[in-house]
Structure formats: C-alpha cells, structure tokens
C-alpha cells in the first residue's frame, strides 16, 4: 500500500462509509441493469463487457481508488496502478430473465438477481483489491441479453454513482466498432479523484440547529413514545433482501395520480411503507421514524454532475403516526403524502445547509462513536426510502440498451430496521429492493410489509 500513489484524504462523509465497512456495519451498494445488445454484436458477451469496462475505468478515477489506513481516523485514497478484470468481473449463467412487463399484470421478481445480490451484499472488499465488482448474469436463451450487477464500496460512490456507472458503460458499449484484442489488465487513468463534498460545499450549520443537536447528543434526547425501530442494535450483520417490481403501466398510473394529488412517487412510497409497517406491528407502536436520501449534486459546482462517481448525498428525516396514515374510513392518506413532499422540498430549498452530514466534522472516533457505542442500544430509525430516480429510455434499436434496473443496499447495523431502495429503469418499470438485517426484523414481518406495499400501490388508481 505504501508504494501506491496517494490521491487525497478521505472526506468526512466518505469516512462514515469507510468506518462502517471496516468493522462490518455496512458493506456495499449495488445498481444492477439488464442490457440488450443488437444483432450486430456477434462476439462473446465477455469481449464487449471487458472493452466497456476499460472505457468506464478510464472515465471514472474512483474505480481505481481504494482506501488506506481505514482502521484509523485519518484514512486516505490511493490509486491502484491497474485493474485486473479477471478479478473484478464474474460471469454465471441464469434462467431466462424475468423482466418487468408493460401489461397490467403483476411482474415477477428476478429471483436469480435477488439471490446474487443477497450474496454480494454480505461480501466486504479487501485491500489491495478494487472496491467494486461487476457480476454478470448471462441469459442461456439469449446470448445478447445479460444482467450486470455493479457492486461497490459506499466510499467511492453514492446511489446516483451506480446509475452513472451504467450510463457510462452503456455509452462505451455503443461506441465499440470493431472490437480489438480484449484486455483483462487495464491501466488506471491519471485523472485526479473528484473532490469530497466538504471541499466543494460550505456545509454550513446555523447556531440554533447546532445547539439543538449538541443538546440532544451530549445532554438529553428523549425517545418518542410508541416508536418502533425493530430490535436493538446487534452484531454480526447478515443482509436479507427481497425485490419488488412494478410494471410500466402501473408506474405511469401512480405518477399521474401523484401529480393530481400534489405529491411525488418518493413521498408516496414513504407514506405507503409507513402504512404497511403499521399494519403488521403491535398497536402499542404508534410512531415511525423515516430517513430519506437525496443527491446534493444539484447545488454543487459543474465539475460534479449526475454522471460523476463519488459521494455527494445527504439525508433528511420524516415521522409518521399510526393515526395519520391509517384512516378510519379506509381511504388513502394523501394529506400525509403531500406533507412528506413538503418536507423534501424544504430540505432541497436549504441547499445543503443544516444537513446532518455536516455534523460529522465533530466526530473524533468514527468507529467507536458512530458504530460500536450503539451496539445493544435502541436503534433510532424505523425505515429508509432512497429513490435514485429514472434512467432515460433508449429509443435507438440499433444500439445497446438498458431495460430493467435494481438499486439495492446492504443492511446497516446501526441504521434503519428496514431499507427500501428504488429505481426506475429504461423500461419504465419501478423496482423496490427491500433489505434488512437478519434478527433485527423477522422475515415474516418483511414479507407481510412487502405484500401491503404491493396492495397499496396496485389500489392507488381506485382510491
């Protein structure tokens, strides 16, 4: 490690991920995409994948960056001189892809991908290996169709970064003319690593906000009565996962209804997940604490775009009461969905001011203060909804295209009891990845919550 080129210090938000990973409290993120190659692509899929990887590595310096001294409070990024694709890319055959349909019927989840992701989300990264993997599922009935699961360390990319990887990879596939000799050893680019959020944003905190947080952290913080957050924080972590797809027709219907009701799909999802959890936990639990994630890129310098790879994200908080989301007449609580949208809008208007991520500057020992000290104590949050948005569809049938996509995360030991990650692929289909830590919530409860989410979404148009 000492012979590798030093890039820069790990930023405070990035260090939140290096510290969690280092002690096994949160391992990785994944964005998966199903690709279709046109008939003109006649070589083995591996040749095209390797060449597209070479171009993608050349564009994104974070793909050749790993972290040194992550067990300390002063980690830093170093550059691998090369990437061995034989080590980071894997191939396995799968059954014919179960793709999201455009019909009104309920699409089936991709069980092969679900199994692969459940395994990958339990595998850490080990230096001096690269901090990402690309797992290819090959369709045995269609050689020009494959699913690529891009699994990566959260310190080198946020959720939007996974989408950016696939956008770059897709462009690279489309740019392949006559494939050259396929290389497995790829030299790393000499590009500088893009800056951490702390170096491009003031991350300012108002005195009232800071005073409140210091009081809660150092003096007194009362746990809300009736709050459900699953089990106490426990180790070790084992991630469980379920995929939940919805058709293009349903997504279009739900989006139109959200516009009519003055809300958004993200705010709707938060409300539905809250309703679904309340429906299956004991009645003495009357309150849920939700965490949402949103990209900070929209107010950062132009050097950082939605097609950049790095960590520029923040969270926000929302609470739900049983009475507000479970109406006595059985109707859907659109008022709550509108309230949730207003919360998101108010956070966006702050443009990063008073973000909880800014409080990381006051942490002395990331592993101890943020992770280990919480083991055995009540967790603070109930569930998370993280939506990385929509991949624009490709209309040129002569070019490679992406259809279905999945955004998923490993369980967070001290984080939310249930995590719901959302993305809409180029086929217009929405997929929710529901992940949880084994032992924090029971699988039966998650399965019941998933069925209630489905029921609510399918009934939106008739509410």
Short mmCIF file of C-alpha atoms in Angstrom, two decimals:
data_model
loop_
_atom_site.label_atom_id
_atom_site.label_comp_id
_atom_site.label_asym_id
_atom_site.label_seq_id
_atom_site.Cartn_x
_atom_site.Cartn_y
_atom_site.Cartn_z
CA UNK A 1 0.00 0.00 0.00
CA UNK A 2 2.88 2.36 0.76
CA UNK A 3 4.03 2.13 -2.86
CA UNK A 4 0.68 3.25 -4.29
CA UNK A 5 0.03 6.79 -5.47
CA UNK A 6 -1.71 8.90 -2.83
CA UNK A 7 -4.77 10.70 -4.22
CA UNK A 8 -6.28 12.67 -1.35
CA UNK A 9 -7.63 12.37 2.17
CA UNK A 10 -10.94 10.61 2.67
CA UNK A 11 -13.67 13.22 3.26
CA UNK A 12 -15.78 13.12 6.41
CA UNK A 13 -18.88 11.81 4.63
CA UNK A 14 -16.75 9.23 2.81
CA UNK A 15 -15.15 8.28 6.14
CA UNK A 16 -18.60 7.49 7.51
CA UNK A 17 -18.65 4.66 4.97
CA UNK A 18 -15.03 3.55 5.39
CA UNK A 19 -15.51 3.25 9.15
CA UNK A 20 -18.76 1.30 8.85
CA UNK A 21 -17.25 -1.04 6.27
CA UNK A 22 -14.07 -1.58 8.24
CA UNK A 23 -15.98 -3.07 11.19
CA UNK A 24 -18.63 -4.83 9.11
CA UNK A 25 -21.53 -2.49 9.92
CA UNK A 26 -22.38 -1.62 6.27
CA UNK A 27 -20.65 -3.29 3.34
CA UNK A 28 -21.77 -2.04 -0.07
CA UNK A 29 -24.26 -0.62 -2.53
CA UNK A 30 -25.34 -2.12 -5.86
CA UNK A 31 -27.02 -0.89 -9.01
CA UNK A 32 -27.92 -3.61 -11.50
CA UNK A 33 -29.07 -3.27 -15.10
CA UNK A 34 -30.31 -5.65 -17.78
CA UNK A 35 -28.66 -4.97 -21.15
CA UNK A 36 -29.80 -5.83 -24.65
CA UNK A 37 -27.27 -5.93 -27.48
CA UNK A 38 -28.33 -5.51 -31.12
CA UNK A 39 -27.89 -8.34 -33.65
CA UNK A 40 -24.71 -6.76 -34.97
CA UNK A 41 -22.96 -7.73 -31.71
CA UNK A 42 -21.79 -11.22 -32.66
CA UNK A 43 -18.78 -11.77 -30.37
CA UNK A 44 -19.00 -13.39 -26.92
CA UNK A 45 -20.52 -11.09 -24.28
CA UNK A 46 -17.27 -11.17 -22.30
CA UNK A 47 -15.43 -9.32 -25.10
CA UNK A 48 -17.93 -6.47 -25.05
CA UNK A 49 -18.11 -6.32 -21.26
CA UNK A 50 -14.32 -6.11 -20.90
CA UNK A 51 -13.99 -3.37 -23.51
CA UNK A 52 -16.82 -1.37 -21.96
CA UNK A 53 -15.15 -1.79 -18.55
CA UNK A 54 -11.89 -0.41 -19.94
CA UNK A 55 -13.62 2.74 -21.21
CA UNK A 56 -15.59 3.15 -17.97
CA UNK A 57 -12.47 2.82 -15.80
CA UNK A 58 -10.76 5.44 -17.97
CA UNK A 59 -13.58 7.91 -17.31
CA UNK A 60 -14.08 7.40 -13.57
CA UNK A 61 -10.96 7.64 -11.37
CA UNK A 62 -12.91 6.38 -8.34
CA UNK A 63 -12.96 2.90 -9.92
CA UNK A 64 -9.20 2.59 -9.41
CA UNK A 65 -9.21 4.15 -5.94
CA UNK A 66 -9.05 2.20 -2.68
CA UNK A 67 -8.68 3.34 0.92
CA UNK A 68 -5.52 3.08 3.01
CA UNK A 69 -5.48 3.22 6.82
CA UNK A 70 -9.25 2.80 7.09
CA UNK A 71 -8.81 1.43 10.61
CA UNK A 72 -7.52 4.85 11.71
CA UNK A 73 -9.15 8.27 11.95
CA UNK A 74 -7.03 9.55 9.03
CA UNK A 75 -7.77 7.30 6.05
CA UNK A 76 -6.75 8.37 2.56
CA UNK A 77 -7.35 7.27 -1.02
CA UNK A 78 -4.61 5.64 -3.06
CA UNK A 79 -4.66 4.63 -6.72
CA UNK A 80 -4.26 1.07 -7.91
CA UNK A 81 -1.86 1.10 -10.88
CA UNK A 82 -4.09 -1.30 -12.78
CA UNK A 83 -7.36 -3.21 -12.59
CA UNK A 84 -7.43 -6.93 -13.34
CA UNK A 85 -10.84 -7.52 -14.89
CA UNK A 86 -10.49 -11.25 -14.33
CA UNK A 87 -10.57 -10.44 -10.60
CA UNK A 88 -13.45 -7.93 -10.52
CA UNK A 89 -15.76 -9.25 -13.27
CA UNK A 90 -17.54 -12.59 -12.93
CA UNK A 91 -19.91 -14.47 -15.22
CA UNK A 92 -22.57 -17.04 -14.48
CA UNK A 93 -25.46 -18.49 -16.43
CA UNK A 94 -29.00 -17.78 -15.39
CA UNK A 95 -32.50 -18.82 -16.31
CA UNK A 96 -34.28 -16.66 -18.90
CA UNK A 97 -34.58 -13.16 -17.50
CA UNK A 98 -37.82 -12.37 -15.71
CA UNK A 99 -38.23 -8.87 -17.00
CA UNK A 100 -40.78 -6.32 -15.90
CA UNK A 101 -43.74 -6.38 -18.27
CA UNK A 102 -45.75 -3.48 -19.60
CA UNK A 103 -49.01 -5.31 -19.05
CA UNK A 104 -51.33 -4.56 -16.18
CA UNK A 105 -50.46 -7.89 -14.58
CA UNK A 106 -48.06 -8.19 -11.70
CA UNK A 107 -44.46 -8.76 -12.89
CA UNK A 108 -42.43 -11.49 -11.25
CA UNK A 109 -39.27 -10.61 -9.31
CA UNK A 110 -35.93 -11.61 -10.78
CA UNK A 111 -35.06 -14.40 -8.35
CA UNK A 112 -31.63 -15.10 -9.86
CA UNK A 113 -30.64 -11.46 -9.38
CA UNK A 114 -32.21 -11.40 -5.92
CA UNK A 115 -30.09 -14.39 -4.89
CA UNK A 116 -26.93 -12.88 -6.36
CA UNK A 117 -27.46 -9.53 -4.64
CA UNK A 118 -28.27 -11.15 -1.29
CA UNK A 119 -24.88 -12.88 -1.52
CA UNK A 120 -22.97 -9.84 -2.74
CA UNK A 121 -24.35 -7.55 -0.02
CA UNK A 122 -22.69 -9.80 2.56
CA UNK A 123 -19.24 -9.72 0.94
CA UNK A 124 -16.82 -6.95 2.05
CA UNK A 125 -13.98 -5.51 0.00
CA UNK A 126 -10.40 -6.32 0.94
CA UNK A 127 -7.39 -4.16 0.12
CA UNK A 128 -5.41 -4.19 -2.09
CA UNK A 129 -8.27 -5.38 -4.30
CA UNK A 130 -10.52 -2.94 -6.15
CA UNK A 131 -13.51 -1.53 -4.25
CA UNK A 132 -16.04 -2.77 -6.80
CA UNK A 133 -17.25 -5.89 -8.55
CA UNK A 134 -19.25 -6.46 -11.73
CA UNK A 135 -21.31 -9.65 -11.62
CA UNK A 136 -22.75 -10.71 -14.99
CA UNK A 137 -25.77 -12.98 -15.27
CA UNK A 138 -25.87 -14.48 -18.77
CA UNK A 139 -29.23 -15.46 -20.24
CA UNK A 140 -28.88 -19.04 -21.54
CA UNK A 141 -31.61 -18.50 -24.15
CA UNK A 142 -30.46 -15.12 -25.48
CA UNK A 143 -26.73 -14.52 -25.89
CA UNK A 144 -27.25 -10.80 -26.45
CA UNK A 145 -29.06 -10.24 -23.15
CA UNK A 146 -27.29 -10.04 -19.79
CA UNK A 147 -27.76 -8.50 -16.37
CA UNK A 148 -24.82 -6.63 -14.85
CA UNK A 149 -24.77 -6.07 -11.09
CA UNK A 150 -22.33 -3.29 -10.20
CA UNK A 151 -21.47 -3.73 -6.51
CA UNK A 152 -19.30 -1.08 -4.88
CA UNK A 153 -17.97 0.41 -1.65
CA UNK A 154 -20.08 3.34 -0.48
CA UNK A 155 -16.92 5.44 -0.01
CA UNK A 156 -16.31 5.55 -3.79
CA UNK A 157 -19.90 6.14 -4.84
CA UNK A 158 -23.42 7.00 -3.71
CA UNK A 159 -26.61 5.61 -5.24
CA UNK A 160 -26.55 8.02 -8.18
CA UNK A 161 -22.97 6.90 -8.89
CA UNK A 162 -24.21 3.39 -9.62
CA UNK A 163 -26.59 4.79 -12.20
CA UNK A 164 -23.70 6.88 -13.60
CA UNK A 165 -21.58 3.74 -13.95
CA UNK A 166 -24.24 2.09 -16.09
CA UNK A 167 -24.75 5.21 -18.20
CA UNK A 168 -21.02 5.28 -18.95
CA UNK A 169 -20.91 1.53 -19.53
CA UNK A 170 -23.85 1.76 -21.96
CA UNK A 171 -22.18 4.57 -23.93
CA UNK A 172 -18.99 2.52 -24.06
CA UNK A 173 -20.87 -0.49 -25.44
CA UNK A 174 -22.42 1.71 -28.12
CA UNK A 175 -19.02 3.12 -29.10
CA UNK A 176 -17.48 -0.29 -29.79
CA UNK A 177 -16.99 -0.52 -33.54
CA UNK A 178 -14.77 -3.46 -34.37
CA UNK A 179 -13.56 -4.93 -31.08
CA UNK A 180 -9.82 -5.03 -30.66
CA UNK A 181 -7.93 -7.65 -28.71
CA UNK A 182 -9.78 -7.94 -25.41
CA UNK A 183 -7.57 -6.94 -22.49
CA UNK A 184 -8.02 -8.09 -18.91
CA UNK A 185 -5.37 -5.84 -17.32
CA UNK A 186 -6.49 -2.21 -17.51
CA UNK A 187 -4.13 0.63 -16.64
CA UNK A 188 -5.64 3.16 -14.26
CA UNK A 189 -6.25 6.70 -15.55
CA UNK A 190 -4.08 9.57 -14.35
CA UNK A 191 -7.14 11.67 -13.59
CA UNK A 192 -7.42 13.29 -10.15
CA UNK A 193 -10.09 11.94 -7.85
CA UNK A 194 -13.11 14.24 -7.77
CA UNK A 195 -13.35 16.33 -4.58
CA UNK A 196 -15.25 15.33 -1.46
CA UNK A 197 -18.42 17.24 -0.66
CA UNK A 198 -16.65 19.11 2.14
CA UNK A 199 -14.25 20.66 -0.39
CA UNK A 200 -16.93 21.96 -2.73
CA UNK A 201 -19.70 22.99 -0.34
CA UNK A 202 -19.72 25.13 2.78
CA UNK A 203 -21.75 22.54 4.74
CA UNK A 204 -22.91 25.41 6.95
CA UNK A 205 -24.78 24.94 10.22
CA UNK A 206 -27.00 27.56 11.86
CA UNK A 207 -26.46 28.19 15.55
CA UNK A 208 -29.99 27.09 16.59
CA UNK A 209 -29.65 23.81 14.65
CA UNK A 210 -26.18 23.16 16.06
CA UNK A 211 -27.26 23.97 19.61
CA UNK A 212 -30.21 21.57 19.33
CA UNK A 213 -28.02 18.75 18.04
CA UNK A 214 -25.37 19.27 20.72
CA UNK A 215 -28.05 19.24 23.41
CA UNK A 216 -29.51 16.00 22.05
CA UNK A 217 -26.12 14.33 21.72
CA UNK A 218 -24.48 15.45 24.96
CA UNK A 219 -27.24 16.27 27.42
CA UNK A 220 -30.64 14.72 26.79
CA UNK A 221 -32.54 13.12 23.95
CA UNK A 222 -35.92 11.60 24.73
CA UNK A 223 -37.01 8.58 22.71
CA UNK A 224 -40.50 9.23 21.32
CA UNK A 225 -43.25 7.22 22.98
CA UNK A 226 -44.55 4.38 20.83
CA UNK A 227 -41.63 4.44 18.36
CA UNK A 228 -40.96 1.15 16.53
CA UNK A 229 -37.42 0.54 15.27
CA UNK A 230 -37.07 -3.23 15.20
CA UNK A 231 -34.63 -4.89 17.57
CA UNK A 232 -31.84 -3.21 19.48
CA UNK A 233 -28.60 -2.72 17.55
CA UNK A 234 -26.90 -6.10 17.22
CA UNK A 235 -23.93 -7.77 15.53
CA UNK A 236 -22.85 -9.56 13.41
CA UNK A 237 -24.70 -8.43 10.32
CA UNK A 238 -26.33 -10.68 7.73
CA UNK A 239 -28.24 -8.88 4.96
CA UNK A 240 -31.53 -10.28 3.69
CA UNK A 241 -33.13 -8.98 0.50
CA UNK A 242 -36.37 -9.02 -1.48
CA UNK A 243 -37.01 -7.45 -4.88
CA UNK A 244 -40.40 -5.97 -5.67
CA UNK A 245 -41.06 -4.97 -9.34
CA UNK A 246 -43.92 -2.88 -10.72
CA UNK A 247 -44.95 -2.59 -14.36
CA UNK A 248 -44.55 0.46 -16.56
CA UNK A 249 -48.31 0.82 -16.83
CA UNK A 250 -48.76 0.85 -13.07
CA UNK A 251 -45.86 3.29 -12.58
CA UNK A 252 -47.37 5.65 -15.14
CA UNK A 253 -50.76 5.46 -13.43
CA UNK A 254 -49.25 6.09 -9.99
CA UNK A 255 -47.14 9.00 -11.28
CA UNK A 256 -50.22 10.63 -12.84
CA UNK A 257 -52.17 10.20 -9.61
CA UNK A 258 -49.31 11.72 -7.60
CA UNK A 259 -49.30 14.79 -9.84
CA UNK A 260 -53.05 15.12 -9.44
CA UNK A 261 -52.71 14.90 -5.66
CA UNK A 262 -49.79 17.33 -5.46
CA UNK A 263 -47.14 14.87 -4.34
CA UNK A 264 -44.31 12.69 -5.72
CA UNK A 265 -43.58 8.99 -6.01
CA UNK A 266 -40.85 9.23 -3.34
CA UNK A 267 -43.20 10.90 -0.86
CA UNK A 268 -45.90 8.39 -1.75
CA UNK A 269 -43.52 5.47 -1.16
CA UNK A 270 -42.60 6.80 2.26
CA UNK A 271 -46.26 7.03 3.21
CA UNK A 272 -47.04 3.56 1.85
CA UNK A 273 -44.12 1.93 3.66
CA UNK A 274 -45.22 3.57 6.92
CA UNK A 275 -48.80 2.31 6.41
CA UNK A 276 -47.51 -1.16 5.59
CA UNK A 277 -45.34 -1.41 8.69
CA UNK A 278 -48.09 -0.14 11.00
CA UNK A 279 -50.44 -2.78 9.58
CA UNK A 280 -48.23 -5.58 10.86
CA UNK A 281 -46.71 -4.40 14.16
CA UNK A 282 -48.46 -4.40 17.56
CA UNK A 283 -50.90 -1.50 18.15
CA UNK A 284 -48.86 -0.07 21.02
CA UNK A 285 -46.40 1.15 18.39
CA UNK A 286 -47.84 4.43 17.15
CA UNK A 287 -44.86 6.20 15.61
CA UNK A 288 -42.29 5.55 12.87
CA UNK A 289 -39.11 7.48 12.07
CA UNK A 290 -38.19 7.56 8.39
CA UNK A 291 -34.90 8.54 6.78
CA UNK A 292 -34.75 9.69 3.18
CA UNK A 293 -31.72 10.24 0.98
CA UNK A 294 -31.30 12.88 -1.70
CA UNK A 295 -28.49 13.88 -4.00
CA UNK A 296 -26.55 17.06 -3.20
CA UNK A 297 -25.25 17.33 -6.76
CA UNK A 298 -27.85 19.88 -7.87
CA UNK A 299 -26.20 22.65 -5.81
CA UNK A 300 -22.56 21.64 -6.29
CA UNK A 301 -20.07 23.02 -8.87
CA UNK A 302 -20.40 21.94 -12.50
CA UNK A 303 -17.43 19.58 -12.19
CA UNK A 304 -19.82 17.24 -10.35
CA UNK A 305 -22.81 16.07 -12.36
CA UNK A 306 -25.31 13.21 -12.25
CA UNK A 307 -22.85 11.24 -14.37
CA UNK A 308 -19.97 11.66 -11.90
CA UNK A 309 -18.93 8.94 -9.48
CA UNK A 310 -18.39 9.94 -5.85
CA UNK A 311 -20.28 10.57 -2.61
CA UNK A 312 -22.41 13.72 -2.70
CA UNK A 313 -25.56 12.84 -0.81
CA UNK A 314 -27.40 13.83 2.34
CA UNK A 315 -30.33 12.54 4.32
CA UNK A 316 -33.47 14.02 5.78
CA UNK A 317 -35.93 12.88 8.41
CA UNK A 318 -39.68 12.37 8.46
CA UNK A 319 -42.02 10.92 11.08
CA UNK A 320 -45.34 9.14 10.71
CA UNK A 321 -48.09 8.43 13.22
CA UNK A 322 -50.38 5.46 13.06
CA UNK A 323 -53.48 7.66 13.29
CA UNK A 324 -52.42 9.91 10.39
CA UNK A 325 -51.64 7.15 7.87
CA UNK A 326 -54.30 4.62 8.91
CA UNK A 327 -57.60 6.40 8.33
CA UNK A 328 -60.77 5.01 9.88
CA UNK A 329 -62.69 5.09 6.60
CA UNK A 330 -60.01 3.04 4.82
CA UNK A 331 -59.11 5.80 2.36
CA UNK A 332 -55.55 6.58 1.37
CA UNK A 333 -53.90 9.41 3.38
CA UNK A 334 -52.93 11.75 0.53
CA UNK A 335 -52.55 14.54 3.08
CA UNK A 336 -49.60 12.63 4.54
CA UNK A 337 -48.08 12.11 1.10
CA UNK A 338 -48.37 15.85 0.44
CA UNK A 339 -46.83 16.62 3.84
CA UNK A 340 -43.92 14.31 3.02
CA UNK A 341 -43.37 16.08 -0.28
CA UNK A 342 -43.25 19.45 1.53
CA UNK A 343 -40.60 18.07 3.88
CA UNK A 344 -38.46 17.06 0.92
CA UNK A 345 -38.98 20.44 -0.76
CA UNK A 346 -37.97 22.29 2.41
CA UNK A 347 -34.74 20.29 2.59
CA UNK A 348 -33.99 20.99 -1.07
CA UNK A 349 -34.50 24.72 -0.52
CA UNK A 350 -31.79 24.66 2.17
CA UNK A 351 -29.26 23.53 -0.49
CA UNK A 352 -27.20 21.55 1.98
CA UNK A 353 -27.42 23.93 4.94
CA UNK A 354 -28.11 22.26 8.32
CA UNK A 355 -27.58 18.80 6.86
CA UNK A 356 -26.90 16.09 9.41
CA UNK A 357 -23.86 15.03 7.36
CA UNK A 358 -22.27 18.37 8.31
CA UNK A 359 -22.17 17.19 11.93
CA UNK A 360 -19.54 14.60 11.01
CA UNK A 361 -16.88 17.30 11.48
CA UNK A 362 -17.42 16.96 15.24
CA UNK A 363 -16.79 13.20 15.35
CA UNK A 364 -13.46 12.19 16.89
CA UNK A 365 -13.64 8.41 16.51
CA UNK A 366 -15.92 7.25 13.70
CA UNK A 367 -15.86 3.54 14.52
CA UNK A 368 -16.47 3.99 18.24
CA UNK A 369 -18.82 6.98 18.36
CA UNK A 370 -20.99 6.22 15.35
CA UNK A 371 -20.96 2.42 15.37
CA UNK A 372 -19.60 0.36 18.27
CA UNK A 373 -21.05 2.55 21.02
CA UNK A 374 -24.56 1.87 19.70
CA UNK A 375 -24.43 -1.94 19.96
CA UNK A 376 -27.02 -3.20 22.44
CA UNK A 377 -28.94 0.09 22.45
CA UNK A 378 -32.24 1.04 20.82
CA UNK A 379 -31.86 2.00 17.19
CA UNK A 380 -33.10 5.45 16.29
CA UNK A 381 -34.80 4.95 12.93
CA UNK A 382 -37.55 2.71 11.60
CA UNK A 383 -37.16 2.66 7.84
CA UNK A 384 -35.42 4.34 4.92
CA UNK A 385 -36.68 5.16 1.44
CA UNK A 386 -33.94 6.01 -1.04
CA UNK A 387 -35.01 6.69 -4.63
CA UNK A 388 -32.31 7.38 -7.24
CA UNK A 389 -34.85 8.22 -9.90
CA UNK A 390 -35.30 7.22 -13.52
CA UNK A 391 -32.95 6.09 -16.26
CA UNK A 392 -33.94 7.72 -19.53
CA UNK A 393 -35.11 5.11 -22.05
CA UNK A 394 -33.10 4.42 -25.19
CA UNK A 395 -35.06 4.64 -28.42
CA UNK A 396 -32.43 3.60 -30.99
CA UNK A 397 -32.95 -0.13 -31.56
CA UNK A 398 -29.63 -0.38 -33.41
CA UNK A 399 -27.71 0.46 -30.25
CA UNK A 400 -27.25 -1.38 -26.93
CA UNK A 401 -29.96 -0.55 -24.41
CA UNK A 402 -30.82 -0.92 -20.75
CA UNK A 403 -34.23 -2.12 -19.67
CA UNK A 404 -34.80 -3.20 -16.08
CA UNK A 405 -32.73 -1.80 -13.19
CA UNK A 406 -32.36 -2.50 -9.47
CA UNK A 407 -30.84 -0.30 -6.76
CA UNK A 408 -30.07 -2.16 -3.52
CA UNK A 409 -28.04 -1.81 -0.33
CA UNK A 410 -26.59 -3.97 2.39
CA UNK A 411 -28.21 -3.75 5.79
CA UNK A 412 -26.90 -1.05 8.14
CA UNK A 413 -26.21 -2.41 11.62
CA UNK A 414 -26.97 0.84 13.47
CA UNK A 415 -29.23 2.26 10.75
CA UNK A 416 -32.87 1.76 9.82
CA UNK A 417 -34.58 -1.51 10.61
CA UNK A 418 -35.89 -1.77 7.03
CA UNK A 419 -34.34 -0.20 3.93
CA UNK A 420 -36.31 0.39 0.73
CA UNK A 421 -34.23 1.35 -2.31
CA UNK A 422 -35.98 2.41 -5.53
CA UNK A 423 -35.07 2.96 -9.16
CA UNK A 424 -36.99 3.11 -12.45
CA UNK A 425 -35.20 1.53 -15.41
CA UNK A 426 -35.20 2.26 -19.11
CA UNK A 427 -38.25 0.01 -19.48
CA UNK A 428 -40.28 2.37 -17.27
CA UNK A 429 -40.63 -0.27 -14.55
CA UNK A 430 -40.06 0.57 -10.89
CA UNK A 431 -38.24 -1.94 -8.70
CA UNK A 432 -38.06 -1.72 -4.92
CA UNK A 433 -35.26 -3.57 -3.14
CA UNK A 434 -36.21 -4.23 0.47
CA UNK A 435 -33.23 -5.11 2.66
CA UNK A 436 -32.93 -5.82 6.34
CA UNK A 437 -30.53 -7.31 8.87
CA UNK A 438 -31.33 -10.84 9.92
CA UNK A 439 -32.52 -10.79 13.52
CA UNK A 440 -33.47 -7.10 13.52
CA UNK A 441 -36.85 -7.81 11.95
CA UNK A 442 -38.38 -11.18 11.21
CA UNK A 443 -38.60 -12.32 7.59
CA UNK A 444 -42.33 -12.97 8.07
CA UNK A 445 -42.86 -9.33 9.04
CA UNK A 446 -40.95 -8.10 6.00
CA UNK A 447 -42.94 -10.40 3.72
CA UNK A 448 -46.18 -9.03 5.17
CA UNK A 449 -44.95 -5.45 4.72
CA UNK A 450 -43.99 -6.21 1.11
CA UNK A 451 -47.46 -7.61 0.38
CA UNK A 452 -49.06 -4.49 1.88
CA UNK A 453 -46.83 -2.21 -0.21
CA UNK A 454 -47.95 -4.09 -3.32
CA UNK A 455 -51.59 -3.88 -2.31
CA UNK A 456 -51.41 -0.13 -1.70
CA UNK A 457 -49.64 0.62 -4.98
CA UNK A 458 -51.99 -1.54 -7.02
CA UNK A 459 -55.02 0.10 -5.46
CA UNK A 460 -53.85 3.72 -5.92
CA UNK A 461 -55.81 4.28 -9.09
CA UNK A 462 -59.02 3.14 -7.46
CA UNK A 463 -58.64 5.02 -4.17
#
